[in-house]
């Protein structure tokens, strides 16, 4: 049935489904090209998983990197992505990502005064030792923003995963320094600046925020200036096609009833992955990764992927995720373990009481090793020295672990390694020997088993006051064990698309009028991860690309 023969409740030029960074970037790009644009969002808040994230963006040759004197040759970038991604995704998609990424960020900065970014100094690429890798990193982040500018939209922004004290706001650039507040004068100065900044925000009654919420807030401000509406509580139910299979619009739900929206130039699916669809996790994800310890939005249930499959779209990478070692608090919340895995006086063991990989490696790399070897359950083991020196699970030095963590068994403690082994149910001899062997490596300054500390990425969150930032002995009781879960930041698998972000059928033909980005699409990073922000960066790039194509750019 043609578009004219169908009934529509509402009509727009371009429809975006989902309000994460990829969707909002696509909406802003479409509006800039003159398309009457609408964003619909399933949840009662906007921001998706981006609002829960660190807000990093991995896009080589971005304006922020060029301002910092960190430009790349295209050949270097391509060599690095070839080494990281390999032939797992279409070469043309990688080319488009490399070429359109800088243009996308140039567009944002030139279009809106709200879109401002900074380099994250020294936040290494995740594989800096590979050809084209950069130890100094290519990741950027949004500048802090005063949420009061949002007005009524401030309280509709998805809440942060963890609450912060009034006035306090911390960027990724700040975080890595503050972790070492007991160890370096540089960190102490950073803590003083952060404290003074918080006092200023309180005095001036500013509602400052950073990271993923700052990115979403800035995009929302830009969209509001562009006159793009955002409808909350409007979930996607299905796609509407004509007799040729082209997408004409969507069936959504609004105010408790079916609501049909015509999209003349196309629909962009940016609904996230299937993290909170347990049936899909069980169907697609590998053994060990099916239980849900995700840090993504609880509203991500694969809606866009399912809708695409219903009209014949192909999918790929469905057995993989943006894996992240995590732990689950007694309140049911999932919390990620990023910097903790580089704590010098620590190691991670499996059910056998032995190490199985480089603990400080990139999180996807770490979990891939854990899944392949069946290393479950796993425990982060650390000593009293680590507890006194470094933040662990958001608990700062000098602060006791919550009683509920101990009562729940999330944290176990004992006077000796042997007693700790008994507490967590691993062989006493194995754990004792593992700690002794690791201590020998720490004294020698070289991890002969897994090379921990050889990569610049390993050392980013390490202790710069030590000769080897990620290596120190575990020899000061009491000893602790934190239960490590196989978590994720979202799933990697989704709809297959071409270099215009157009969704493809199994045979490779284009589904006209349908685009996808972010975790609704099969990741351009394949099975790996180039650097901090290599989820959000591609989502924004292909959202931008989709909108430009829908507006007639070729």
Coordinates of C-alpha atoms in Angstrom, one line a residue:
X1 CA 0.0 0.0 0.0
X2 CA 1.4 3.4 -0.9
X3 CA 1.9 6.3 1.5
X4 CA -1.1 8.1 0.1
X5 CA -3.4 5.1 0.7
X6 CA -2.4 4.8 4.3
X7 CA -3.7 6.7 7.3
X8 CA -1.2 8.8 9.3
X9 CA -1.6 10.6 12.6
X10 CA 1.4 12.8 12.0
X11 CA 3.9 13.5 9.2
X12 CA 7.5 14.7 9.3
X13 CA 10.4 14.8 6.9
X14 CA 12.8 12.7 9.0
X15 CA 12.0 10.6 12.1
X16 CA 14.6 9.6 14.7
X17 CA 13.7 6.8 17.1
X18 CA 15.9 7.1 20.2
X19 CA 17.5 10.0 22.1
X20 CA 21.1 8.9 22.7
X21 CA 24.0 10.8 21.2
X22 CA 23.6 9.0 17.8
X23 CA 20.0 9.8 17.4
X24 CA 20.3 13.4 18.5
X25 CA 23.2 14.1 16.3
X26 CA 21.2 12.6 13.4
X27 CA 18.3 14.8 14.2
X28 CA 20.4 18.0 14.4
X29 CA 22.0 17.1 11.1
X30 CA 18.7 16.5 9.4
X31 CA 17.2 19.8 10.7
X32 CA 20.3 21.6 9.4
X33 CA 19.6 20.3 6.0
X34 CA 16.0 21.6 6.0
X35 CA 14.2 18.4 7.0
X36 CA 11.2 18.7 9.3
X37 CA 12.6 16.4 12.0
X38 CA 11.1 14.7 15.0
X39 CA 12.7 12.6 17.8
X40 CA 10.6 10.0 19.6
X41 CA 11.8 8.2 22.8
X42 CA 10.4 5.2 24.5
X43 CA 11.4 6.2 28.0
X44 CA 10.0 9.0 30.1
X45 CA 13.5 10.5 30.2
X46 CA 15.9 11.3 27.3
X47 CA 19.5 10.5 26.8
X48 CA 19.6 6.7 26.5
X49 CA 22.8 4.9 27.5
X50 CA 24.8 7.9 26.5
X51 CA 23.6 9.7 29.6
X52 CA 24.9 6.9 31.7
X53 CA 28.3 6.8 30.0
X54 CA 31.6 8.6 30.3
X55 CA 30.6 10.7 27.3
X56 CA 33.8 10.0 25.4
X57 CA 34.0 10.3 21.7
X58 CA 36.7 8.5 19.7
X59 CA 37.0 10.3 16.3
X60 CA 40.5 10.9 14.9
X61 CA 41.3 14.3 13.5
X62 CA 38.4 16.0 15.4
X63 CA 38.7 19.8 15.8
X64 CA 39.5 19.4 19.5
X65 CA 42.4 17.1 18.7
X66 CA 43.6 19.4 16.0
X67 CA 43.5 22.3 18.5
X68 CA 45.7 20.2 20.8
X69 CA 48.2 19.6 17.9
X70 CA 47.2 15.9 17.7
X71 CA 46.3 15.5 14.0
X72 CA 46.7 12.2 12.2
X73 CA 47.5 11.2 8.7
X74 CA 44.6 9.2 7.2
X75 CA 47.0 6.3 6.6
X76 CA 47.8 6.1 10.3
X77 CA 44.1 6.0 11.3
X78 CA 43.3 3.4 8.7
X79 CA 46.3 1.3 9.7
X80 CA 45.1 1.3 13.3
X81 CA 41.5 0.4 12.5
X82 CA 42.7 -2.3 10.1
X83 CA 44.8 -3.7 13.0
X84 CA 42.0 -3.5 15.5
X85 CA 38.9 -4.3 13.4
X86 CA 40.5 -6.5 10.7
X87 CA 38.1 -7.6 8.0
X88 CA 35.1 -8.1 10.3
X89 CA 33.2 -5.2 8.9
X90 CA 32.9 -3.7 5.4
X91 CA 35.9 -1.7 4.4
X92 CA 33.7 1.1 3.0
X93 CA 32.0 1.6 6.4
X94 CA 35.4 2.1 8.0
X95 CA 36.4 4.6 5.3
X96 CA 33.2 6.5 5.9
X97 CA 33.7 6.6 9.6
X98 CA 37.3 7.9 9.2
X99 CA 36.2 10.6 6.6
X100 CA 32.9 11.7 8.0
X101 CA 33.9 11.8 11.7
X102 CA 35.9 15.1 11.6
X103 CA 33.2 16.6 9.4
X104 CA 30.5 15.6 11.9
X105 CA 32.3 17.3 14.8
X106 CA 33.1 20.4 12.7
X107 CA 29.4 20.6 11.9
X108 CA 28.4 20.4 15.5
X109 CA 30.9 23.0 16.7
X110 CA 30.1 25.4 13.8
X111 CA 26.3 24.9 14.1
X112 CA 25.8 25.5 17.8
X113 CA 27.6 27.4 20.5
X114 CA 26.5 24.6 22.9
X115 CA 28.7 22.0 21.2
X116 CA 32.1 22.3 22.8
X117 CA 34.7 19.5 23.5
X118 CA 38.2 18.9 24.9
X119 CA 40.9 16.3 24.5
X120 CA 41.3 13.7 27.3
X121 CA 45.1 14.0 27.8
X122 CA 46.9 10.8 27.8
X123 CA 43.8 8.6 27.6
X124 CA 45.6 6.0 25.4
X125 CA 44.0 4.2 22.5
X126 CA 43.1 0.8 23.7
X127 CA 45.7 -0.9 21.6
X128 CA 48.5 1.7 21.3
X129 CA 51.1 -0.9 20.5
X130 CA 49.3 -1.8 17.2
X131 CA 50.2 0.0 13.9
X132 CA 48.8 3.5 14.0
X133 CA 48.0 3.3 17.7
X134 CA 48.4 6.5 19.8
X135 CA 49.7 6.2 23.4
X136 CA 48.5 9.8 24.0
X137 CA 45.0 8.9 22.7
X138 CA 42.4 10.3 20.4
X139 CA 39.5 10.6 22.8
X140 CA 37.6 13.8 23.5
X141 CA 34.8 14.7 25.9
X142 CA 32.2 17.4 26.2
X143 CA 33.0 20.4 28.4
X144 CA 31.0 20.7 31.6
X145 CA 27.6 22.4 31.2
X146 CA 25.1 24.1 33.5
X147 CA 22.0 22.1 33.3
X148 CA 19.9 25.1 34.3
X149 CA 20.1 26.2 30.7
X150 CA 17.7 23.3 29.9
X151 CA 14.9 24.8 31.9
X152 CA 12.0 22.3 32.2
X153 CA 14.1 19.7 30.2
X154 CA 16.6 19.4 33.0
X155 CA 14.5 17.1 35.0
X156 CA 13.7 15.0 31.9
X157 CA 17.3 14.2 31.4
X158 CA 18.1 10.6 32.3
X159 CA 19.5 10.5 35.8
X160 CA 23.2 9.6 36.3
X161 CA 24.0 6.0 37.4
X162 CA 25.6 7.2 40.6
X163 CA 24.6 10.4 42.6
X164 CA 27.3 13.0 43.3
X165 CA 27.5 15.5 46.1
X166 CA 26.0 18.9 45.4
X167 CA 28.2 21.1 43.3
X168 CA 30.7 18.4 42.5
X169 CA 31.4 17.8 38.8
X170 CA 34.2 15.7 37.4
X171 CA 35.4 15.2 33.9
X172 CA 37.3 12.2 32.5
X173 CA 40.3 14.5 32.5
X174 CA 39.8 15.1 36.2
X175 CA 39.0 11.5 37.2
X176 CA 42.3 9.9 36.3
X177 CA 44.1 12.5 38.5
X178 CA 41.7 12.3 41.4
X179 CA 42.2 8.6 41.7
X180 CA 45.7 9.2 42.9
X181 CA 44.8 11.8 45.5
X182 CA 46.7 9.9 48.3
X183 CA 49.7 9.4 46.0
X184 CA 50.8 12.5 44.1
X185 CA 50.9 16.2 44.6
X186 CA 49.4 16.7 41.1
X187 CA 46.3 14.8 42.3
X188 CA 46.1 16.8 45.5
X189 CA 46.1 20.0 43.4
X190 CA 43.4 18.6 41.2
X191 CA 41.3 17.7 44.2
X192 CA 41.7 21.3 45.5
X193 CA 40.7 22.7 42.1
X194 CA 37.7 20.4 42.0
X195 CA 36.6 21.4 45.5
X196 CA 36.9 25.1 44.8
X197 CA 35.0 24.6 41.5
X198 CA 32.2 22.8 43.5
X199 CA 32.0 25.7 46.0
X200 CA 31.7 28.2 43.1
X201 CA 28.9 26.2 41.5
X202 CA 27.0 26.1 44.7
X203 CA 27.5 29.8 45.4
X204 CA 26.4 30.7 41.8
X205 CA 23.6 28.2 42.0
X206 CA 24.7 26.4 38.9
X207 CA 23.7 22.8 38.1
X208 CA 27.0 21.7 36.5
X209 CA 27.3 18.3 34.9
X210 CA 29.9 16.4 32.9
X211 CA 30.5 13.1 30.9
X212 CA 27.5 11.6 29.1
X213 CA 24.9 13.8 30.6
X214 CA 26.8 16.8 29.5
X215 CA 27.0 15.5 25.9
X216 CA 23.2 14.9 25.9
X217 CA 22.4 18.2 27.5
X218 CA 24.5 20.0 24.9
X219 CA 22.8 18.2 22.1
X220 CA 19.4 18.9 23.6
X221 CA 20.2 22.6 23.8
X222 CA 21.3 22.6 20.2
X223 CA 18.2 20.7 19.1
X224 CA 15.9 23.1 21.0
X225 CA 17.6 26.1 19.3
X226 CA 17.0 24.3 15.9
X227 CA 13.3 23.8 16.8
X228 CA 13.4 20.0 16.8
X229 CA 10.7 18.5 19.0
X230 CA 11.4 15.5 21.3
X231 CA 8.4 13.3 22.3
X232 CA 8.9 11.1 25.4
X233 CA 6.9 8.0 26.3
X234 CA 6.5 7.2 22.6
X235 CA 7.8 3.6 22.0
X236 CA 8.3 2.2 18.6
X237 CA 6.0 -0.7 17.8
X238 CA 6.7 -1.5 14.1
X239 CA 7.9 -0.1 10.8
X240 CA 5.4 0.6 8.0
X241 CA 6.4 -0.3 4.5
X242 CA 5.0 -0.1 1.0
X243 CA 4.5 -2.9 -1.5
X244 CA 8.2 -2.6 -2.6
X245 CA 9.4 -3.0 1.0
X246 CA 10.5 0.6 1.4
X247 CA 9.9 2.2 4.8
X248 CA 7.3 4.9 4.9
X249 CA 7.1 5.5 8.6
X250 CA 6.4 3.8 11.9
X251 CA 3.7 2.7 14.2
X252 CA 4.4 4.0 17.7
X253 CA 2.4 4.2 20.9
X254 CA 1.5 7.6 22.2
X255 CA -1.0 8.5 25.0
X256 CA -1.9 4.8 25.3
X257 CA -2.9 4.3 21.7
X258 CA -1.4 3.3 18.3
X259 CA 0.1 6.4 16.6
X260 CA 1.2 6.3 13.0
X261 CA 4.0 8.6 11.9
X262 CA 4.9 9.2 8.3
X263 CA 8.5 10.0 7.6
X264 CA 8.9 11.3 4.0
X265 CA 12.7 11.1 3.8
X266 CA 13.4 8.3 6.2
X267 CA 13.5 6.7 9.6
X268 CA 16.7 6.5 11.7
X269 CA 16.7 3.7 14.3
X270 CA 18.8 4.6 17.3
X271 CA 17.1 2.6 20.0
X272 CA 20.1 1.0 21.6
X273 CA 20.9 -2.7 21.8
X274 CA 19.1 -5.6 23.4
X275 CA 20.9 -5.5 26.8
X276 CA 17.6 -5.8 28.8
X277 CA 15.9 -8.3 26.6
X278 CA 16.6 -11.5 28.4
X279 CA 15.2 -13.7 25.6
X280 CA 17.6 -12.1 23.1
X281 CA 20.5 -12.4 25.5
X282 CA 19.8 -16.1 25.9
X283 CA 19.4 -16.6 22.2
X284 CA 22.5 -14.7 21.0
X285 CA 25.1 -14.1 23.7
X286 CA 27.7 -16.7 24.6
X287 CA 27.6 -18.8 27.8
X288 CA 28.8 -16.7 30.6
X289 CA 27.5 -13.4 29.1
X290 CA 23.8 -14.2 29.2
X291 CA 23.1 -13.0 32.8
X292 CA 22.3 -9.3 32.8
X293 CA 24.9 -7.2 34.6
X294 CA 24.6 -4.4 32.1
X295 CA 25.4 -0.7 32.8
X296 CA 23.3 0.4 29.8
X297 CA 19.8 1.9 29.9
X298 CA 17.1 -0.5 31.2
X299 CA 14.9 0.6 28.4
X300 CA 17.1 -1.0 25.8
X301 CA 15.2 -4.2 24.8
X302 CA 16.2 -4.5 21.1
X303 CA 13.1 -2.7 19.8
X304 CA 14.8 -1.3 16.7
X305 CA 16.6 -4.5 15.9
X306 CA 13.4 -6.5 16.2
X307 CA 11.4 -4.0 14.0
X308 CA 14.1 -4.2 11.3
X309 CA 14.2 -8.0 11.4
X310 CA 10.4 -8.1 10.9
X311 CA 10.8 -6.4 7.5
X312 CA 13.7 -8.5 6.4
X313 CA 16.8 -6.6 7.7
X314 CA 20.0 -8.6 8.2
X315 CA 21.8 -8.7 11.5
X316 CA 25.4 -9.3 12.5
X317 CA 27.7 -9.4 15.5
X318 CA 24.8 -10.6 17.7
X319 CA 27.0 -12.8 19.8
X320 CA 29.1 -10.0 21.1
X321 CA 28.9 -7.0 23.4
X322 CA 30.8 -4.0 24.6
X323 CA 31.8 -6.2 27.5
X324 CA 32.8 -4.6 30.9
X325 CA 33.9 -6.3 34.1
X326 CA 31.3 -5.2 36.7
X327 CA 29.9 -5.9 40.1
X328 CA 26.3 -5.8 41.3
X329 CA 25.5 -3.9 44.4
X330 CA 23.1 -5.3 46.9
X331 CA 20.5 -2.8 45.7
X332 CA 20.6 -4.5 42.3
X333 CA 22.6 -1.7 40.6
X334 CA 25.4 -2.7 38.3
X335 CA 28.7 -0.8 38.6
X336 CA 31.6 -1.0 36.2
X337 CA 35.2 -1.8 37.0
X338 CA 37.6 0.3 34.9
X339 CA 40.4 2.0 36.9
X340 CA 40.3 -0.7 39.6
X341 CA 41.8 -3.3 37.3
X342 CA 45.0 -1.2 37.1
X343 CA 45.4 -0.9 40.9
X344 CA 49.0 -2.0 41.5
X345 CA 48.4 -4.1 44.7
X346 CA 45.7 -6.2 43.1
X347 CA 45.0 -9.1 40.7
X348 CA 42.0 -11.0 39.4
X349 CA 41.6 -14.8 39.8
X350 CA 39.0 -17.3 38.6
X351 CA 37.4 -20.3 40.2
X352 CA 40.7 -22.1 40.3
X353 CA 42.4 -19.3 42.3
X354 CA 44.7 -18.4 39.4
X355 CA 45.1 -15.4 37.1
X356 CA 43.9 -15.8 33.5
X357 CA 44.8 -12.6 31.6
X358 CA 46.2 -9.1 32.0
X359 CA 43.9 -7.5 34.4
X360 CA 44.6 -4.0 33.2
X361 CA 43.8 -4.7 29.5
X362 CA 40.9 -3.0 27.7
X363 CA 37.7 -4.2 29.2
X364 CA 36.4 -5.9 26.0
X365 CA 39.7 -7.7 25.7
X366 CA 39.6 -8.8 29.4
X367 CA 36.1 -10.2 29.1
X368 CA 36.7 -11.9 25.8
X369 CA 39.6 -13.8 27.6
X370 CA 37.3 -14.6 30.5
X371 CA 34.5 -15.9 28.2
X372 CA 36.8 -18.0 26.0
X373 CA 38.4 -19.7 29.0
X374 CA 35.3 -20.1 31.1
X375 CA 36.9 -18.2 34.0
X376 CA 33.8 -17.8 36.1
X377 CA 33.3 -16.8 38.9
X378 CA 36.1 -14.2 39.2
X379 CA 37.4 -12.2 42.1
X380 CA 39.3 -8.9 42.3
X381 CA 41.9 -9.6 45.1
X382 CA 43.6 -6.7 46.8
X383 CA 45.3 -5.9 50.1
X384 CA 45.0 -3.4 52.9
X385 CA 47.6 -1.2 51.2
X386 CA 45.5 -0.9 48.0
X387 CA 42.4 -0.1 50.2
X388 CA 44.3 2.7 51.9
X389 CA 45.7 4.2 48.7
X390 CA 43.1 3.9 45.9
X391 CA 39.3 4.3 45.2
X392 CA 37.7 0.9 44.7
X393 CA 34.1 0.5 43.5
X394 CA 33.5 4.2 44.2
X395 CA 34.7 3.8 47.8
X396 CA 37.5 6.3 48.5
X397 CA 40.6 5.7 50.6
X398 CA 39.7 6.0 54.3
X399 CA 36.1 5.1 53.7
X400 CA 34.8 1.8 54.8
X401 CA 33.0 -0.6 52.4
X402 CA 29.3 -0.4 53.0
X403 CA 28.1 -3.0 55.6
X404 CA 25.5 -4.2 53.0
X405 CA 28.4 -5.2 50.7
X406 CA 29.9 -7.3 53.4
X407 CA 26.6 -8.8 54.4
X408 CA 25.7 -9.6 50.8
X409 CA 29.1 -11.3 50.2
X410 CA 30.0 -8.9 47.5
X411 CA 33.1 -8.1 49.5
X412 CA 34.9 -10.8 51.4
X413 CA 37.8 -10.1 53.8
X414 CA 40.4 -12.1 55.7
X415 CA 43.6 -11.7 57.6
X416 CA 45.7 -13.9 55.2
X417 CA 45.5 -15.0 51.6
X418 CA 44.8 -18.6 52.8
X419 CA 41.8 -17.5 54.8
X420 CA 40.6 -15.4 51.9
X421 CA 40.8 -18.4 49.6
X422 CA 38.5 -20.3 52.0
X423 CA 36.1 -17.4 52.1
X424 CA 35.6 -17.3 48.3
X425 CA 35.8 -21.0 47.7
X426 CA 39.0 -21.3 45.7
X427 CA 41.9 -23.7 46.4
X428 CA 44.1 -22.3 49.2
X429 CA 47.3 -23.5 47.7
X430 CA 46.5 -22.0 44.3
X431 CA 45.6 -18.5 45.5
X432 CA 48.5 -18.4 47.9
X433 CA 50.9 -19.4 45.0
X434 CA 49.3 -16.9 42.6
X435 CA 49.8 -14.0 45.0
X436 CA 53.4 -15.1 45.7
X437 CA 54.1 -15.4 42.0
X438 CA 52.5 -12.0 41.2
X439 CA 54.5 -10.4 44.1
X440 CA 57.7 -11.7 42.5
X441 CA 56.7 -10.1 39.2
X442 CA 56.0 -6.8 41.0
X443 CA 59.5 -6.8 42.6
X444 CA 61.1 -7.6 39.3
X445 CA 59.0 -5.0 37.5
X446 CA 57.8 -7.4 34.8
X447 CA 54.7 -9.6 34.6
X448 CA 56.1 -12.6 32.9
X449 CA 52.7 -14.3 32.6
X450 CA 50.6 -11.7 30.9
X451 CA 52.7 -8.6 30.3
X452 CA 50.6 -6.3 32.6
X453 CA 51.9 -2.7 32.3
X454 CA 53.6 -3.1 29.0
X455 CA 50.8 -1.1 27.2
X456 CA 50.3 2.6 27.7
X457 CA 46.6 1.8 28.2
X458 CA 47.4 -0.5 31.1
X459 CA 49.2 2.4 32.9
X460 CA 46.7 5.1 32.3
X461 CA 44.9 4.3 35.5
X462 CA 48.0 3.1 37.3
X463 CA 50.0 4.8 40.0
X464 CA 52.6 7.1 38.5
X465 CA 54.5 7.3 41.7
X466 CA 55.6 3.7 41.3
X467 CA 58.4 2.5 38.9
X468 CA 55.8 0.2 37.3
X469 CA 52.4 1.9 37.6
X470 CA 50.3 -1.3 37.6
X471 CA 52.7 -3.6 39.6
X472 CA 53.1 -3.7 43.4
X473 CA 53.1 -6.4 46.0
X474 CA 50.0 -7.7 47.8
X475 CA 51.5 -8.1 51.3
X476 CA 49.7 -5.9 53.8
X477 CA 46.6 -7.3 55.4
X478 CA 43.7 -7.4 55.7
X479 CA 43.1 -9.0 52.3
X480 CA 39.9 -8.4 50.2
X481 CA 38.0 -10.1 47.4
X482 CA 35.4 -8.3 45.3
X483 CA 33.1 -10.5 43.2
X484 CA 33.5 -9.6 39.5
X485 CA 30.7 -10.1 37.1
X486 CA 30.7 -10.3 33.3
X487 CA 28.9 -7.0 32.5
X488 CA 28.5 -4.8 29.5
X489 CA 28.0 -1.3 28.3
X490 CA 25.6 -2.5 25.6
X491 CA 25.4 -5.2 23.0
X492 CA 27.4 -4.9 19.7
X493 CA 25.1 -6.8 17.4
X494 CA 22.4 -5.2 15.3
X495 CA 21.2 -4.3 11.8
X496 CA 23.6 -4.5 8.9
X497 CA 24.1 -1.2 7.1
X498 CA 26.1 0.3 4.3
X499 CA 28.4 3.4 4.3
X500 CA 25.3 5.6 4.0
X501 CA 23.9 4.0 7.2
X502 CA 21.1 2.5 5.1
X503 CA 19.9 -0.8 6.5
X504 CA 20.4 -3.9 4.3
X505 CA 18.6 -7.1 3.7
X506 CA 20.2 -10.5 4.0
X507 CA 21.0 -10.4 0.3
X508 CA 22.7 -7.0 0.6
X509 CA 19.9 -4.9 -1.0
X510 CA 19.0 -1.6 0.6
X511 CA 15.8 -1.1 2.5
X512 CA 14.9 2.3 1.2
X513 CA 13.9 4.8 3.8
X514 CA 15.5 3.0 6.8
X515 CA 18.7 3.9 8.6
X516 CA 20.4 2.7 11.7
X517 CA 23.1 3.8 14.1
X518 CA 24.6 3.1 17.5
X519 CA 23.9 -0.2 19.2
X520 CA 20.9 -0.8 17.0
X521 CA 23.4 -1.4 14.2
X522 CA 26.3 -3.9 13.9
X523 CA 29.3 -2.2 15.4
X524 CA 31.8 -0.7 13.0
X525 CA 34.4 -1.7 15.5
X526 CA 33.7 -5.3 14.9
X527 CA 34.6 -7.5 17.8
X528 CA 37.1 -5.0 19.3
X529 CA 37.3 -1.5 20.7
X530 CA 39.7 1.2 19.3
X531 CA 39.6 3.6 22.3
X532 CA 37.5 5.4 24.8
X533 CA 34.4 6.7 23.0
X534 CA 34.5 4.1 20.2
X535 CA 30.8 3.4 20.9
X536 CA 29.5 6.9 21.0
X537 CA 31.8 8.2 18.3
X538 CA 30.5 5.9 15.6
X539 CA 26.9 6.3 16.7
X540 CA 27.2 10.1 16.2
X541 CA 29.1 9.7 12.9
X542 CA 26.6 7.4 11.3
X543 CA 23.6 9.4 12.7
X544 CA 25.1 12.4 10.9
X545 CA 25.8 10.3 7.7
X546 CA 22.2 8.9 7.7
X547 CA 20.6 12.4 8.0
X548 CA 22.8 13.8 5.2
X549 CA 21.9 10.9 2.9
X550 CA 18.2 11.2 3.7
X551 CA 18.5 14.9 2.8
X552 CA 19.8 14.0 -0.6
X553 CA 23.5 14.3 -0.2
X554 CA 25.4 11.6 -2.1

